Amino acid sequence: MHTSSFLSLLALAAVPLASAGNGNGNGNGNGSGKSCSQKGLDWYAKKAGLKYFGAATDSPGQRERAGYESAYAKYDEIMWKSGEFGQTTPTNGQKWLFTEPTQGSFNFTEGDVVASLAHKNNKLLRCHALVWHSQLAPWVEAKKDWTKDELRSVIVSHVTNVMKHYKGQCYAWDVVNEAFNEDGTYRESVFSTVLGGEEFIELAFQTASRLDPKAKLYYNDYNLESPSPKTEAVRKLVKSLQKKKIRIDGVGLQAHLVAESRPTLDEHVAAIKGFTELGVEVALTELDVRLQTPANATNLAQQKEAYKNAVGACVQVDGCIGVTIWDFYDPFSWVPFVFTGEGAALLWFEDFSKHPAYDGVVEALTNKTQGHDGKDPRGAKRWIA
Ligand code: XIL
């Protein structure tokens, strides 16, 4: 479960980084990334018909753990040069807390670090996240008596300024993040309290749709990987926006999974299809699979299956366009800071050896995933080696 106040505290504790890249245009990449000549995960993903396999990353000043500076060279090599990843997402730097820390004054220093590295290294950029109750600048929540008009203009100004700054650089934007509870009701936040869930989401998408016609506009959330009241609520949202002719292009399934209680391949496929059949694309946007530490042969095998099911489902369903893991190197994972006793959620261990799950991802990308009906499952996307 997410402990949002704790997340906000973590983010507040992060040290801003002084230097920034220029963040100049990355193009609205179309997934044709040219940096995939080496056989890494991104290479396999593209062969399997996906646009990318990516990893989120943070600007060095914000990484979850200090004291790993000696690992940076190797880390950067894998992140940017190895051909493992064709896409990235800034894990923190584009969030409200960083981009509009005080009302009306915008700061893109942190987000630009990752955006410019993505550009320099020819990686597709997913941009994250415009309107979210967590890691929100404190001023938005401090004022208790926002009028509807005031809060509407706060949202419009934030979305407008941030999207204008990154215009042309983002393949996709997570426009609204985590707006629903598990039972499908709207999560309580300053936005839903003042404006109502429906209205603030519509306003965010409506505003975003005018600003960067090429950026895909996503609704992004966790626990959307198996059919549930929450997936139903998001399907309803998509249909309602479509009916009102408000642009929504995609649903992001964060996919923060748990090794010991992972969704089955069937569940993943059903959940993804539930969205793609509405005519929006799907991406796994923050995939990680945490386990009870220490890792052992049993839970690493469960983790491998969890990764394989998630990635394999995305490969199987036409309209699931890519997979992003939430960083790739265990020491920089958010998991141990939020989920007590859990960790080792990514694909590279602390010593840079790979988890067994890495092979699970390759197996999924090379169409070795067993079909949900037991037959060779591949639909539109076929392994074309
Ligand atoms: C996490 C980051 O990885 C952490 O560094 C930060 O302290 C908290 O947020 N859902 C999201 C992501 O949409 O933005 C969150 O990222 C993880 C959960």
PDB file of C-alpha atoms and ligand atoms in Angstrom, residues 2 6-12 14 58 62-64 90-92 95 128-129 132 134-135 174 177-178 220-222 254 256 285-286 288 326 332-335 337-338, ligand 1:
ATOM      1  CA  HIS A   2       1.135   3.482  -0.690  1.00  0.00           C
ATOM      2  CA  PHE A   6       5.566   9.278   3.788  1.00  0.00           C
ATOM      3  CA  LEU A   7       6.367   9.625   0.114  1.00  0.00           C
ATOM      4  CA  SER A   8       5.963  13.356   0.356  1.00  0.00           C
ATOM      5  CA  LEU A   9       8.317  13.443   3.300  1.00  0.00           C
ATOM      6  CA  LEU A  10      10.881  11.451   1.393  1.00  0.00           C
ATOM      7  CA  ALA A  11      10.674  13.809  -1.496  1.00  0.00           C
ATOM      8  CA  LEU A  12      10.946  16.834   0.735  1.00  0.00           C
ATOM      9  CA  ALA A  14      15.662  15.107  -1.291  1.00  0.00           C
ATOM     10  CA  ASP A  58      16.566  10.005 -11.033  1.00  0.00           C
ATOM     11  CA  GLN A  62      17.833  12.760  -5.716  1.00  0.00           C
ATOM     12  CA  ARG A  63      18.762   9.100  -5.782  1.00  0.00           C
ATOM     13  CA  GLU A  64      17.299   7.067  -2.975  1.00  0.00           C
ATOM     14  CA  PRO A  90      12.285  10.936 -14.383  1.00  0.00           C
ATOM     15  CA  THR A  91      11.282   9.277 -11.112  1.00  0.00           C
ATOM     16  CA  ASN A  92      10.871  12.577  -9.298  1.00  0.00           C
ATOM     17  CA  LYS A  95       6.526  16.315  -9.975  1.00  0.00           C
ATOM     18  CA  HIS A 128       5.521  12.107 -15.052  1.00  0.00           C
ATOM     19  CA  ALA A 129       3.275  13.424 -13.393  1.00  0.00           C
ATOM     20  CA  TRP A 132      -1.156  13.989  -8.194  1.00  0.00           C
ATOM     21  CA  SER A 134       1.374  12.977  -3.452  1.00  0.00           C
ATOM     22  CA  GLN A 135       4.667  14.857  -3.707  1.00  0.00           C
ATOM     23  CA  ASP A 174       0.967  11.078 -16.998  1.00  0.00           C
ATOM     24  CA  ASN A 177      -1.851  10.008 -11.238  1.00  0.00           C
ATOM     25  CA  GLU A 178      -3.541   7.761  -8.659  1.00  0.00           C
ATOM     26  CA  ASN A 220      -1.683   6.384 -14.505  1.00  0.00           C
ATOM     27  CA  ASP A 221      -2.338   4.284 -11.383  1.00  0.00           C
ATOM     28  CA  TYR A 222      -1.257   1.243  -9.350  1.00  0.00           C
ATOM     29  CA  GLN A 254       2.219   1.223 -12.717  1.00  0.00           C
ATOM     30  CA  HIS A 256       4.285  -2.237  -8.502  1.00  0.00           C
ATOM     31  CA  THR A 285       4.847   2.428 -16.466  1.00  0.00           C
ATOM     32  CA  GLU A 286       6.594   1.649 -13.169  1.00  0.00           C
ATOM     33  CA  ASP A 288       8.948  -3.533 -10.079  1.00  0.00           C
ATOM     34  CA  TRP A 326      11.026   1.840 -11.893  1.00  0.00           C
ATOM     35  CA  PHE A 332      18.151   3.033  -6.147  1.00  0.00           C
ATOM     36  CA  SER A 333      14.737   1.432  -5.735  1.00  0.00           C
ATOM     37  CA  TRP A 334      12.100   3.250  -3.697  1.00  0.00           C
ATOM     38  CA  VAL A 335      10.797  -0.034  -2.276  1.00  0.00           C
ATOM     39  CA  PHE A 337      12.048   3.038   1.983  1.00  0.00           C
ATOM     40  CA  VAL A 338       8.309   2.540   1.803  1.00  0.00           C
TER      41      VAL A 338
HETATM   42  C1  XIL B   1       8.366   7.332  -6.003  1.00  0.00           C
HETATM   43  C2  XIL B   1       9.841   7.612  -6.240  1.00  0.00           C
HETATM   44  O1  XIL B   1      10.450   6.489  -6.818  1.00  0.00           O
HETATM   45  C3  XIL B   1      10.497   7.934  -4.910  1.00  0.00           C
HETATM   46  O2  XIL B   1      11.839   8.346  -5.124  1.00  0.00           O
HETATM   47  C4  XIL B   1       9.748   9.033  -4.183  1.00  0.00           C
HETATM   48  O3  XIL B   1      10.304   9.262  -2.919  1.00  0.00           O
HETATM   49  C5  XIL B   1       8.291   8.654  -4.052  1.00  0.00           C
HETATM   50  O4  XIL B   1       7.750   8.376  -5.309  1.00  0.00           O
HETATM   51  N1  XIL B   1       3.847   5.850  -7.840  1.00  0.00           N
HETATM   52  C6  XIL B   1       4.328   6.841  -8.662  1.00  0.00           C
HETATM   53  C7  XIL B   1       5.747   7.251  -8.565  1.00  0.00           C
HETATM   54  O5  XIL B   1       3.598   7.314  -9.542  1.00  0.00           O
HETATM   55  O6  XIL B   1       5.923   8.602  -8.848  1.00  0.00           O
HETATM   56  C8  XIL B   1       6.333   6.916  -7.213  1.00  0.00           C
HETATM   57  O7  XIL B   1       7.731   7.186  -7.260  1.00  0.00           O
HETATM   58  C9  XIL B   1       6.073   5.468  -6.870  1.00  0.00           C
HETATM   59  C10 XIL B   1       4.591   5.205  -6.801  1.00  0.00           C
END
